[in-house]
PDB file of C-alpha atoms and ligand atoms in Angstrom:
ATOM      1  CA  MET A   1     -87.526  -9.702 -61.548  1.00  0.00           C
ATOM      2  CA  ILE A   2     -86.573 -13.341 -61.166  1.00  0.00           C
ATOM      3  CA  VAL A   3     -87.061 -14.862 -57.716  1.00  0.00           C
ATOM      4  CA  PHE A   4     -84.726 -17.669 -56.616  1.00  0.00           C
ATOM      5  CA  GLU A   5     -85.138 -19.723 -53.468  1.00  0.00           C
ATOM      6  CA  LYS A   6     -82.479 -22.331 -54.211  1.00  0.00           C
ATOM      7  CA  ILE A   7     -78.737 -21.667 -54.108  1.00  0.00           C
ATOM      8  CA  ASN A   8     -77.849 -23.944 -57.016  1.00  0.00           C
ATOM      9  CA  GLU A   9     -80.453 -22.358 -59.315  1.00  0.00           C
ATOM     10  CA  LEU A  10     -79.256 -18.837 -58.513  1.00  0.00           C
ATOM     11  CA  LYS A  11     -75.610 -19.839 -59.010  1.00  0.00           C
ATOM     12  CA  LYS A  12     -76.377 -21.484 -62.361  1.00  0.00           C
ATOM     13  CA  HIS A  13     -78.218 -18.368 -63.575  1.00  0.00           C
ATOM     14  CA  LEU A  14     -75.489 -15.957 -62.410  1.00  0.00           C
ATOM     15  CA  SER A  15     -72.656 -17.968 -63.928  1.00  0.00           C
ATOM     16  CA  SER A  16     -74.383 -17.950 -67.312  1.00  0.00           C
ATOM     17  CA  GLU A  17     -74.853 -14.153 -67.044  1.00  0.00           C
ATOM     18  CA  ARG A  18     -71.214 -13.733 -66.042  1.00  0.00           C
ATOM     19  CA  ARG A  19     -70.143 -15.709 -69.113  1.00  0.00           C
ATOM     20  CA  LYS A  20     -71.909 -13.013 -71.186  1.00  0.00           C
ATOM     21  CA  GLY A  21     -69.632 -10.456 -69.509  1.00  0.00           C
ATOM     22  CA  LYS A  22     -72.231  -9.057 -67.087  1.00  0.00           C
ATOM     23  CA  THR A  23     -71.144  -7.606 -63.733  1.00  0.00           C
ATOM     24  CA  VAL A  24     -73.094  -8.435 -60.573  1.00  0.00           C
ATOM     25  CA  GLY A  25     -74.081  -6.058 -57.743  1.00  0.00           C
ATOM     26  CA  PHE A  26     -75.371  -7.417 -54.433  1.00  0.00           C
ATOM     27  CA  VAL A  27     -77.576  -5.825 -51.767  1.00  0.00           C
ATOM     28  CA  PRO A  28     -78.132  -8.105 -48.742  1.00  0.00           C
ATOM     29  CA  THR A  29     -81.161  -7.183 -46.587  1.00  0.00           C
ATOM     30  CA  MET A  30     -83.492  -8.576 -43.961  1.00  0.00           C
ATOM     31  CA  GLY A  31     -86.567  -7.259 -45.786  1.00  0.00           C
ATOM     32  CA  ALA A  32     -89.297  -4.871 -44.599  1.00  0.00           C
ATOM     33  CA  LEU A  33     -87.808  -2.708 -47.287  1.00  0.00           C
ATOM     34  CA  HIS A  34     -87.840   1.097 -47.207  1.00  0.00           C
ATOM     35  CA  GLN A  35     -86.279   3.880 -49.270  1.00  0.00           C
ATOM     36  CA  GLY A  36     -82.913   3.341 -47.538  1.00  0.00           C
ATOM     37  CA  HIS A  37     -82.765  -0.155 -49.046  1.00  0.00           C
ATOM     38  CA  ILE A  38     -84.025   1.160 -52.387  1.00  0.00           C
ATOM     39  CA  ALA A  39     -81.209   3.726 -52.454  1.00  0.00           C
ATOM     40  CA  LEU A  40     -78.753   0.796 -52.264  1.00  0.00           C
ATOM     41  CA  ILE A  41     -80.574  -0.980 -55.121  1.00  0.00           C
ATOM     42  CA  SER A  42     -80.512   2.213 -57.237  1.00  0.00           C
ATOM     43  CA  ARG A  43     -76.804   2.712 -56.617  1.00  0.00           C
ATOM     44  CA  ALA A  44     -76.166  -0.942 -57.532  1.00  0.00           C
ATOM     45  CA  LYS A  45     -78.240  -0.501 -60.728  1.00  0.00           C
ATOM     46  CA  LYS A  46     -75.993   2.412 -61.705  1.00  0.00           C
ATOM     47  CA  GLU A  47     -72.740   0.571 -61.088  1.00  0.00           C
ATOM     48  CA  THR A  48     -73.408  -3.010 -62.185  1.00  0.00           C
ATOM     49  CA  ASP A  49     -75.327  -4.886 -64.900  1.00  0.00           C
ATOM     50  CA  ILE A  50     -77.321  -7.289 -62.729  1.00  0.00           C
ATOM     51  CA  VAL A  51     -78.572  -6.448 -59.246  1.00  0.00           C
ATOM     52  CA  VAL A  52     -79.248  -9.230 -56.761  1.00  0.00           C
ATOM     53  CA  CYS A  53     -81.127  -8.338 -53.571  1.00  0.00           C
ATOM     54  CA  SER A  54     -81.390 -10.962 -50.849  1.00  0.00           C
ATOM     55  CA  ILE A  55     -84.046 -11.014 -48.167  1.00  0.00           C
ATOM     56  CA  TYR A  56     -83.255 -13.264 -45.241  1.00  0.00           C
ATOM     57  CA  VAL A  57     -83.882 -12.582 -41.546  1.00  0.00           C
ATOM     58  CA  ASN A  58     -80.709 -14.151 -40.206  1.00  0.00           C
ATOM     59  CA  PRO A  59     -81.425 -15.800 -36.832  1.00  0.00           C
ATOM     60  CA  THR A  60     -77.766 -16.050 -35.754  1.00  0.00           C
ATOM     61  CA  GLN A  61     -77.308 -12.283 -35.613  1.00  0.00           C
ATOM     62  CA  PHE A  62     -80.192 -11.784 -33.168  1.00  0.00           C
ATOM     63  CA  ASN A  63     -79.077 -11.969 -29.558  1.00  0.00           C
ATOM     64  CA  ASP A  64     -82.634 -11.017 -28.504  1.00  0.00           C
ATOM     65  CA  LYS A  65     -85.133 -13.724 -29.494  1.00  0.00           C
ATOM     66  CA  ASN A  66     -88.042 -11.301 -28.955  1.00  0.00           C
ATOM     67  CA  ASP A  67     -86.510  -8.911 -31.522  1.00  0.00           C
ATOM     68  CA  LEU A  68     -86.185 -11.834 -33.975  1.00  0.00           C
ATOM     69  CA  ALA A  69     -89.799 -12.940 -33.418  1.00  0.00           C
ATOM     70  CA  LYS A  70     -91.133  -9.403 -33.883  1.00  0.00           C
ATOM     71  CA  TYR A  71     -88.979  -8.523 -36.898  1.00  0.00           C
ATOM     72  CA  PRO A  72     -91.418  -7.402 -39.660  1.00  0.00           C
ATOM     73  CA  ARG A  73     -91.701  -9.720 -42.703  1.00  0.00           C
ATOM     74  CA  PRO A  74     -93.999  -8.089 -45.319  1.00  0.00           C
ATOM     75  CA  ILE A  75     -92.723 -10.233 -48.197  1.00  0.00           C
ATOM     76  CA  GLU A  76     -95.406  -9.385 -50.799  1.00  0.00           C
ATOM     77  CA  ALA A  77     -94.932  -5.610 -50.303  1.00  0.00           C
ATOM     78  CA  ASP A  78     -91.152  -6.127 -50.504  1.00  0.00           C
ATOM     79  CA  LYS A  79     -91.447  -8.007 -53.808  1.00  0.00           C
ATOM     80  CA  ALA A  80     -93.666  -5.267 -55.269  1.00  0.00           C
ATOM     81  CA  LEU A  81     -91.234  -2.525 -54.187  1.00  0.00           C
ATOM     82  CA  LEU A  82     -88.272  -4.380 -55.702  1.00  0.00           C
ATOM     83  CA  GLU A  83     -90.172  -4.939 -58.982  1.00  0.00           C
ATOM     84  CA  LYS A  84     -91.090  -1.244 -59.090  1.00  0.00           C
ATOM     85  CA  ASN A  85     -87.445  -0.287 -58.653  1.00  0.00           C
ATOM     86  CA  ASN A  86     -86.192  -2.637 -61.375  1.00  0.00           C
ATOM     87  CA  CYS A  87     -84.281  -5.033 -59.156  1.00  0.00           C
ATOM     88  CA  ASP A  88     -83.180  -7.901 -61.422  1.00  0.00           C
ATOM     89  CA  ILE A  89     -83.027 -10.807 -58.989  1.00  0.00           C
ATOM     90  CA  LEU A  90     -84.517 -11.468 -55.569  1.00  0.00           C
ATOM     91  CA  PHE A  91     -82.829 -14.253 -53.611  1.00  0.00           C
ATOM     92  CA  LEU A  92     -85.165 -15.555 -50.941  1.00  0.00           C
ATOM     93  CA  PRO A  93     -83.506 -18.553 -49.294  1.00  0.00           C
ATOM     94  CA  SER A  94     -84.849 -20.677 -46.440  1.00  0.00           C
ATOM     95  CA  SER A  95     -82.816 -21.416 -43.316  1.00  0.00           C
ATOM     96  CA  THR A  96     -82.147 -24.953 -44.553  1.00  0.00           C
ATOM     97  CA  GLU A  97     -80.497 -23.470 -47.651  1.00  0.00           C
ATOM     98  CA  MET A  98     -78.413 -20.976 -45.671  1.00  0.00           C
ATOM     99  CA  TYR A  99     -77.609 -23.200 -42.667  1.00  0.00           C
ATOM    100  CA  PRO A 100     -77.697 -26.836 -43.883  1.00  0.00           C
ATOM    101  CA  ASN A 101     -75.883 -27.902 -40.698  1.00  0.00           C
ATOM    102  CA  GLY A 102     -78.084 -25.944 -38.299  1.00  0.00           C
ATOM    103  CA  GLU A 103     -78.366 -22.282 -37.345  1.00  0.00           C
ATOM    104  CA  VAL A 104     -74.973 -21.597 -35.768  1.00  0.00           C
ATOM    105  CA  SER A 105     -72.417 -18.830 -36.333  1.00  0.00           C
ATOM    106  CA  GLU A 106     -68.784 -19.343 -37.156  1.00  0.00           C
ATOM    107  CA  GLU A 107     -66.282 -17.773 -34.747  1.00  0.00           C
ATOM    108  CA  TRP A 108     -64.519 -14.742 -36.213  1.00  0.00           C
ATOM    109  CA  ASN A 109     -61.730 -12.618 -34.802  1.00  0.00           C
ATOM    110  CA  PHE A 110     -62.223  -8.935 -35.449  1.00  0.00           C
ATOM    111  CA  GLY A 111     -59.998  -7.661 -32.638  1.00  0.00           C
ATOM    112  CA  GLN A 112     -61.499  -4.591 -30.988  1.00  0.00           C
ATOM    113  CA  LEU A 113     -63.920  -3.943 -33.870  1.00  0.00           C
ATOM    114  CA  ASP A 114     -66.573  -6.259 -32.460  1.00  0.00           C
ATOM    115  CA  LYS A 115     -65.866  -5.640 -28.774  1.00  0.00           C
ATOM    116  CA  VAL A 116     -67.294  -2.102 -28.676  1.00  0.00           C
ATOM    117  CA  MET A 117     -70.732  -0.502 -29.102  1.00  0.00           C
ATOM    118  CA  GLU A 118     -73.044  -2.984 -30.941  1.00  0.00           C
ATOM    119  CA  GLY A 119     -70.561  -5.791 -30.276  1.00  0.00           C
ATOM    120  CA  ALA A 120     -70.537  -5.078 -26.544  1.00  0.00           C
ATOM    121  CA  HIS A 121     -74.326  -4.739 -26.310  1.00  0.00           C
ATOM    122  CA  ARG A 122     -75.288  -7.579 -28.663  1.00  0.00           C
ATOM    123  CA  PRO A 123     -73.036 -10.561 -27.848  1.00  0.00           C
ATOM    124  CA  GLY A 124     -72.459 -12.789 -30.888  1.00  0.00           C
ATOM    125  CA  HIS A 125     -74.174 -10.324 -33.245  1.00  0.00           C
ATOM    126  CA  PHE A 126     -71.183  -9.724 -35.523  1.00  0.00           C
ATOM    127  CA  ASN A 127     -70.216 -13.403 -35.673  1.00  0.00           C
ATOM    128  CA  GLY A 128     -73.730 -13.935 -37.038  1.00  0.00           C
ATOM    129  CA  VAL A 129     -73.428 -11.038 -39.487  1.00  0.00           C
ATOM    130  CA  ALA A 130     -69.997 -12.144 -40.774  1.00  0.00           C
ATOM    131  CA  THR A 131     -71.127 -15.771 -41.090  1.00  0.00           C
ATOM    132  CA  ILE A 132     -74.196 -14.963 -43.173  1.00  0.00           C
ATOM    133  CA  VAL A 133     -72.628 -12.229 -45.331  1.00  0.00           C
ATOM    134  CA  ASN A 134     -69.631 -14.454 -46.072  1.00  0.00           C
ATOM    135  CA  ARG A 135     -72.009 -17.266 -47.063  1.00  0.00           C
ATOM    136  CA  PHE A 136     -73.981 -14.897 -49.309  1.00  0.00           C
ATOM    137  CA  PHE A 137     -70.740 -13.638 -50.865  1.00  0.00           C
ATOM    138  CA  GLN A 138     -69.703 -17.210 -51.704  1.00  0.00           C
ATOM    139  CA  ILE A 139     -73.093 -17.893 -53.297  1.00  0.00           C
ATOM    140  CA  VAL A 140     -73.592 -14.632 -55.237  1.00  0.00           C
ATOM    141  CA  GLU A 141     -69.905 -13.863 -55.944  1.00  0.00           C
ATOM    142  CA  PRO A 142     -70.706 -10.206 -56.703  1.00  0.00           C
ATOM    143  CA  ASP A 143     -68.273  -7.693 -58.177  1.00  0.00           C
ATOM    144  CA  LEU A 144     -69.640  -5.002 -55.875  1.00  0.00           C
ATOM    145  CA  ALA A 145     -71.647  -5.278 -52.647  1.00  0.00           C
ATOM    146  CA  PHE A 146     -73.593  -2.325 -51.234  1.00  0.00           C
ATOM    147  CA  PHE A 147     -74.040  -1.526 -47.537  1.00  0.00           C
ATOM    148  CA  GLY A 148     -75.559   1.399 -45.635  1.00  0.00           C
ATOM    149  CA  GLN A 149     -73.547   3.715 -43.406  1.00  0.00           C
ATOM    150  CA  LYS A 150     -76.521   3.601 -41.054  1.00  0.00           C
ATOM    151  CA  ASP A 151     -74.935   0.343 -39.804  1.00  0.00           C
ATOM    152  CA  PHE A 152     -71.556   1.973 -39.452  1.00  0.00           C
ATOM    153  CA  GLN A 153     -69.920  -0.693 -37.283  1.00  0.00           C
ATOM    154  CA  GLN A 154     -71.285  -3.457 -39.528  1.00  0.00           C
ATOM    155  CA  LEU A 155     -69.494  -1.827 -42.467  1.00  0.00           C
ATOM    156  CA  ALA A 156     -66.188  -1.945 -40.573  1.00  0.00           C
ATOM    157  CA  ILE A 157     -66.786  -5.636 -39.798  1.00  0.00           C
ATOM    158  CA  ILE A 158     -67.644  -6.470 -43.433  1.00  0.00           C
ATOM    159  CA  ARG A 159     -64.516  -4.683 -44.662  1.00  0.00           C
ATOM    160  CA  ALA A 160     -62.405  -6.627 -42.135  1.00  0.00           C
ATOM    161  CA  MET A 161     -64.087  -9.883 -43.188  1.00  0.00           C
ATOM    162  CA  VAL A 162     -63.322  -9.209 -46.850  1.00  0.00           C
ATOM    163  CA  ILE A 163     -59.639  -8.729 -45.991  1.00  0.00           C
ATOM    164  CA  GLN A 164     -59.519 -11.859 -43.791  1.00  0.00           C
ATOM    165  CA  THR A 165     -61.099 -14.028 -46.480  1.00  0.00           C
ATOM    166  CA  ASN A 166     -58.897 -12.625 -49.300  1.00  0.00           C
ATOM    167  CA  SER A 167     -62.084 -11.685 -51.115  1.00  0.00           C
ATOM    168  CA  THR A 168     -61.909  -9.412 -54.167  1.00  0.00           C
ATOM    169  CA  ILE A 169     -65.447  -8.083 -53.689  1.00  0.00           C
ATOM    170  CA  ASN A 170     -65.598  -4.290 -53.596  1.00  0.00           C
ATOM    171  CA  ILE A 171     -67.571  -2.928 -50.650  1.00  0.00           C
ATOM    172  CA  ILE A 172     -69.493   0.245 -51.431  1.00  0.00           C
ATOM    173  CA  ALA A 173     -70.706   2.378 -48.519  1.00  0.00           C
ATOM    174  CA  CYS A 174     -73.928   4.327 -49.113  1.00  0.00           C
ATOM    175  CA  PRO A 175     -75.235   7.299 -47.089  1.00  0.00           C
ATOM    176  CA  THR A 176     -78.037   6.979 -44.537  1.00  0.00           C
ATOM    177  CA  LEU A 177     -81.501   7.869 -45.799  1.00  0.00           C
ATOM    178  CA  ARG A 178     -83.699   9.735 -43.337  1.00  0.00           C
ATOM    179  CA  GLU A 179     -87.363  10.593 -42.921  1.00  0.00           C
ATOM    180  CA  SER A 180     -88.159  14.301 -43.421  1.00  0.00           C
ATOM    181  CA  ASP A 181     -87.902  14.851 -39.637  1.00  0.00           C
ATOM    182  CA  GLY A 182     -84.396  13.349 -39.536  1.00  0.00           C
ATOM    183  CA  LEU A 183     -85.174   9.879 -38.151  1.00  0.00           C
ATOM    184  CA  ALA A 184     -82.937   7.318 -39.878  1.00  0.00           C
ATOM    185  CA  MET A 185     -85.079   4.959 -41.959  1.00  0.00           C
ATOM    186  CA  SER A 186     -85.192   1.505 -40.399  1.00  0.00           C
ATOM    187  CA  SER A 187     -87.315  -1.610 -40.763  1.00  0.00           C
ATOM    188  CA  ARG A 188     -87.931  -1.399 -37.011  1.00  0.00           C
ATOM    189  CA  ASN A 189     -89.530   2.096 -37.214  1.00  0.00           C
ATOM    190  CA  VAL A 190     -92.931   0.570 -38.077  1.00  0.00           C
ATOM    191  CA  ARG A 191     -92.955  -1.012 -34.621  1.00  0.00           C
ATOM    192  CA  LEU A 192     -92.772   2.355 -32.825  1.00  0.00           C
ATOM    193  CA  THR A 193     -95.957   3.587 -31.115  1.00  0.00           C
ATOM    194  CA  ASN A 194     -97.300   6.932 -32.410  1.00  0.00           C
ATOM    195  CA  GLU A 195     -95.892   8.719 -29.368  1.00  0.00           C
ATOM    196  CA  ASP A 196     -92.470   7.108 -29.626  1.00  0.00           C
ATOM    197  CA  ARG A 197     -92.375   7.847 -33.356  1.00  0.00           C
ATOM    198  CA  LYS A 198     -93.036  11.543 -32.610  1.00  0.00           C
ATOM    199  CA  ALA A 199     -90.185  11.656 -30.089  1.00  0.00           C
ATOM    200  CA  ALA A 200     -87.693   9.610 -32.160  1.00  0.00           C
ATOM    201  CA  PRO A 201     -86.298  12.506 -34.298  1.00  0.00           C
ATOM    202  CA  LEU A 202     -84.594  13.793 -31.149  1.00  0.00           C
ATOM    203  CA  ILE A 203     -81.998  11.074 -31.700  1.00  0.00           C
ATOM    204  CA  PHE A 204     -80.767  12.659 -34.948  1.00  0.00           C
ATOM    205  CA  LYS A 205     -81.193  16.162 -33.474  1.00  0.00           C
ATOM    206  CA  THR A 206     -78.828  15.206 -30.662  1.00  0.00           C
ATOM    207  CA  LEU A 207     -76.264  13.708 -33.054  1.00  0.00           C
ATOM    208  CA  SER A 208     -76.478  16.832 -35.234  1.00  0.00           C
ATOM    209  CA  TRP A 209     -76.046  19.066 -32.166  1.00  0.00           C
ATOM    210  CA  ILE A 210     -72.857  17.139 -31.287  1.00  0.00           C
ATOM    211  CA  LYS A 211     -71.558  17.530 -34.836  1.00  0.00           C
ATOM    212  CA  ASP A 212     -72.355  21.264 -34.873  1.00  0.00           C
ATOM    213  CA  ASN A 213     -70.565  21.835 -31.548  1.00  0.00           C
ATOM    214  CA  PHE A 214     -67.693  19.418 -32.127  1.00  0.00           C
ATOM    215  CA  GLN A 215     -64.968  22.046 -32.525  1.00  0.00           C
ATOM    216  CA  SER A 216     -66.146  24.361 -29.729  1.00  0.00           C
ATOM    217  CA  LYS A 217     -66.791  21.929 -26.847  1.00  0.00           C
ATOM    218  CA  SER A 218     -64.828  19.105 -25.245  1.00  0.00           C
ATOM    219  CA  VAL A 219     -65.736  15.499 -26.073  1.00  0.00           C
ATOM    220  CA  LYS A 220     -66.675  14.933 -22.402  1.00  0.00           C
ATOM    221  CA  GLU A 221     -69.072  17.883 -22.493  1.00  0.00           C
ATOM    222  CA  LEU A 222     -70.556  16.825 -25.833  1.00  0.00           C
ATOM    223  CA  VAL A 223     -71.207  13.285 -24.643  1.00  0.00           C
ATOM    224  CA  SER A 224     -72.590  14.312 -21.279  1.00  0.00           C
ATOM    225  CA  ASP A 225     -74.888  17.038 -22.745  1.00  0.00           C
ATOM    226  CA  GLY A 226     -75.891  14.674 -25.547  1.00  0.00           C
ATOM    227  CA  LYS A 227     -76.886  12.044 -22.972  1.00  0.00           C
ATOM    228  CA  LYS A 228     -79.010  14.640 -21.142  1.00  0.00           C
ATOM    229  CA  GLN A 229     -80.782  15.544 -24.382  1.00  0.00           C
ATOM    230  CA  LEU A 230     -81.490  11.865 -25.127  1.00  0.00           C
ATOM    231  CA  ALA A 231     -82.702  11.274 -21.560  1.00  0.00           C
ATOM    232  CA  SER A 232     -85.524  13.763 -22.241  1.00  0.00           C
ATOM    233  CA  ILE A 233     -87.080  11.309 -24.733  1.00  0.00           C
ATOM    234  CA  PRO A 234     -89.981   9.694 -22.853  1.00  0.00           C
ATOM    235  CA  ASN A 235     -90.039   5.897 -22.692  1.00  0.00           C
ATOM    236  CA  SER A 236     -86.404   5.649 -23.812  1.00  0.00           C
ATOM    237  CA  LYS A 237     -83.374   3.826 -22.489  1.00  0.00           C
ATOM    238  CA  LEU A 238     -79.946   4.781 -23.793  1.00  0.00           C
ATOM    239  CA  GLU A 239     -77.509   1.905 -24.434  1.00  0.00           C
ATOM    240  CA  TYR A 240     -74.554   3.998 -25.559  1.00  0.00           C
ATOM    241  CA  LEU A 241     -73.571   7.364 -26.979  1.00  0.00           C
ATOM    242  CA  GLU A 242     -69.936   7.438 -28.074  1.00  0.00           C
ATOM    243  CA  ILE A 243     -67.599   9.448 -30.264  1.00  0.00           C
ATOM    244  CA  VAL A 244     -65.214   7.029 -31.958  1.00  0.00           C
ATOM    245  CA  ASN A 245     -62.429   6.991 -34.500  1.00  0.00           C
ATOM    246  CA  GLU A 246     -63.869   6.046 -37.894  1.00  0.00           C
ATOM    247  CA  GLU A 247     -61.345   3.236 -38.426  1.00  0.00           C
ATOM    248  CA  THR A 248     -60.459   1.838 -35.008  1.00  0.00           C
ATOM    249  CA  LEU A 249     -63.972   2.381 -33.539  1.00  0.00           C
ATOM    250  CA  LEU A 250     -62.248   3.301 -30.272  1.00  0.00           C
ATOM    251  CA  ASN A 251     -63.304   6.366 -28.257  1.00  0.00           C
ATOM    252  CA  THR A 252     -61.474   9.470 -29.310  1.00  0.00           C
ATOM    253  CA  GLU A 253     -61.022  12.923 -27.831  1.00  0.00           C
ATOM    254  CA  ASN A 254     -58.749  14.041 -30.665  1.00  0.00           C
ATOM    255  CA  LYS A 255     -60.481  16.771 -32.681  1.00  0.00           C
ATOM    256  CA  ASN A 256     -58.259  15.993 -35.686  1.00  0.00           C
ATOM    257  CA  ASP A 257     -59.391  12.361 -35.817  1.00  0.00           C
ATOM    258  CA  LEU A 258     -62.044  11.345 -38.314  1.00  0.00           C
ATOM    259  CA  GLY A 259     -64.735  10.975 -35.677  1.00  0.00           C
ATOM    260  CA  VAL A 260     -68.193   9.452 -35.747  1.00  0.00           C
ATOM    261  CA  VAL A 261     -70.812   9.864 -33.055  1.00  0.00           C
ATOM    262  CA  CYS A 262     -72.767   6.633 -32.592  1.00  0.00           C
ATOM    263  CA  VAL A 263     -75.878   5.923 -30.590  1.00  0.00           C
ATOM    264  CA  ALA A 264     -78.079   2.974 -29.646  1.00  0.00           C
ATOM    265  CA  LEU A 265     -81.275   3.638 -27.788  1.00  0.00           C
ATOM    266  CA  LYS A 266     -84.382   1.663 -26.938  1.00  0.00           C
ATOM    267  CA  LEU A 267     -87.738   3.367 -27.440  1.00  0.00           C
ATOM    268  CA  GLY A 268     -90.234   1.096 -25.738  1.00  0.00           C
ATOM    269  CA  ASP A 269     -89.042  -2.323 -26.890  1.00  0.00           C
ATOM    270  CA  VAL A 270     -87.736  -1.064 -30.241  1.00  0.00           C
ATOM    271  CA  ARG A 271     -83.976  -0.743 -30.456  1.00  0.00           C
ATOM    272  CA  LEU A 272     -82.734   2.038 -32.766  1.00  0.00           C
ATOM    273  CA  ILE A 273     -79.200   2.899 -33.872  1.00  0.00           C
ATOM    274  CA  ASP A 274     -77.840   5.914 -35.732  1.00  0.00           C
ATOM    275  CA  ASN A 275     -74.557   7.727 -36.359  1.00  0.00           C
ATOM    276  CA  VAL A 276     -73.201  10.954 -37.845  1.00  0.00           C
ATOM    277  CA  LYS A 277     -69.670  11.930 -38.899  1.00  0.00           C
ATOM    278  CA  VAL A 278     -68.565  14.824 -36.745  1.00  0.00           C
ATOM    279  CA  ASN A 279     -65.660  16.186 -38.808  1.00  0.00           C
TER     280      ASN A 279
HETATM  281  P1  AMP B   1     -81.163  -4.492 -42.976  1.00  0.00           P
HETATM  282  O1  AMP B   1     -82.318  -4.956 -43.821  1.00  0.00           O
HETATM  283  O2  AMP B   1     -81.571  -3.623 -41.838  1.00  0.00           O
HETATM  284  O3  AMP B   1     -80.244  -5.615 -42.592  1.00  0.00           O
HETATM  285  O4  AMP B   1     -80.304  -3.545 -43.911  1.00  0.00           O
HETATM  286  C1  AMP B   1     -79.852  -3.962 -45.173  1.00  0.00           C
HETATM  287  C2  AMP B   1     -78.910  -2.920 -45.714  1.00  0.00           C
HETATM  288  O5  AMP B   1     -79.599  -1.669 -45.837  1.00  0.00           O
HETATM  289  C3  AMP B   1     -77.707  -2.658 -44.789  1.00  0.00           C
HETATM  290  O6  AMP B   1     -76.543  -2.455 -45.575  1.00  0.00           O
HETATM  291  C4  AMP B   1     -78.113  -1.385 -44.080  1.00  0.00           C
HETATM  292  O7  AMP B   1     -77.010  -0.627 -43.621  1.00  0.00           O
HETATM  293  C5  AMP B   1     -78.865  -0.661 -45.178  1.00  0.00           C
HETATM  294  N1  AMP B   1     -79.758   0.350 -44.606  1.00  0.00           N
HETATM  295  C6  AMP B   1     -80.648   0.173 -43.597  1.00  0.00           C
HETATM  296  N2  AMP B   1     -81.247   1.353 -43.297  1.00  0.00           N
HETATM  297  C7  AMP B   1     -80.710   2.278 -44.132  1.00  0.00           C
HETATM  298  C8  AMP B   1     -80.915   3.684 -44.316  1.00  0.00           C
HETATM  299  N3  AMP B   1     -81.767   4.367 -43.560  1.00  0.00           N
HETATM  300  N4  AMP B   1     -80.184   4.320 -45.267  1.00  0.00           N
HETATM  301  C9  AMP B   1     -79.294   3.624 -46.031  1.00  0.00           C
HETATM  302  N5  AMP B   1     -79.062   2.294 -45.907  1.00  0.00           N
HETATM  303  C10 AMP B   1     -79.763   1.630 -44.969  1.00  0.00           C
END
């Protein structure tokens, strides 16, 4: 694996590979890598010739400075895991490379897509995400870019950004990887206390219960019973539990809609999100 820290060196290398006819796959991450990230790398390995993984904890997408400060950064373990999984290139830029004019987001207009759920609870978050992913796209210029459905709303934002910027990059959505007890893999899981970790699978259990009962109960009932189930998790604070249309991200009660149930919940000071398609 080749590690690049400088934009111009990475660009020079990729353009020479492209001249040889190689295709480029890109997996942007914030590090503290787990099998969910590795699944994206493996998919990219299957579909493209050269896989670039970036690790950069992007400050402009953190509305909570405590969350940013506590975000895990085990860079040596990450490098070893990427090597083991045959990642071709690791791009590890500094903030001065990514934000030469200072760490500020551009303003984007995503209509309702960034007003709901994560957008409503994390002001400025998606401006930060779009700014950094767009910058990475301009640097790496991949043929395909791989994102997890775990960050379902982020995927909708990235797809909208690609359209707005007239980009030709293909966005590939990859399924959520889970621990054996159902908890969605996340870099933040390592910050859970033992007790909170034991209780955390109830999040996926609740989402699965909503999916299983989607045709037989009303949306109101599903959401209100789901909230009761989540409230039984000790030390937790629910931010939202919503059933939304897959494309508009607006609440839906229509059983024929492609619906997704989405949740954000704090366990202690660790904020977790998850989602499941209900039909
Ligand atoms: P992050 O490092 O959290 O910014 O995530 C980097 C990429 O990995 C994003 O596209 C995420 O959606 C994806 N990802 C994170 N967790 C998972 C998971 N459990 N399963 C699949 N993809 C994931």
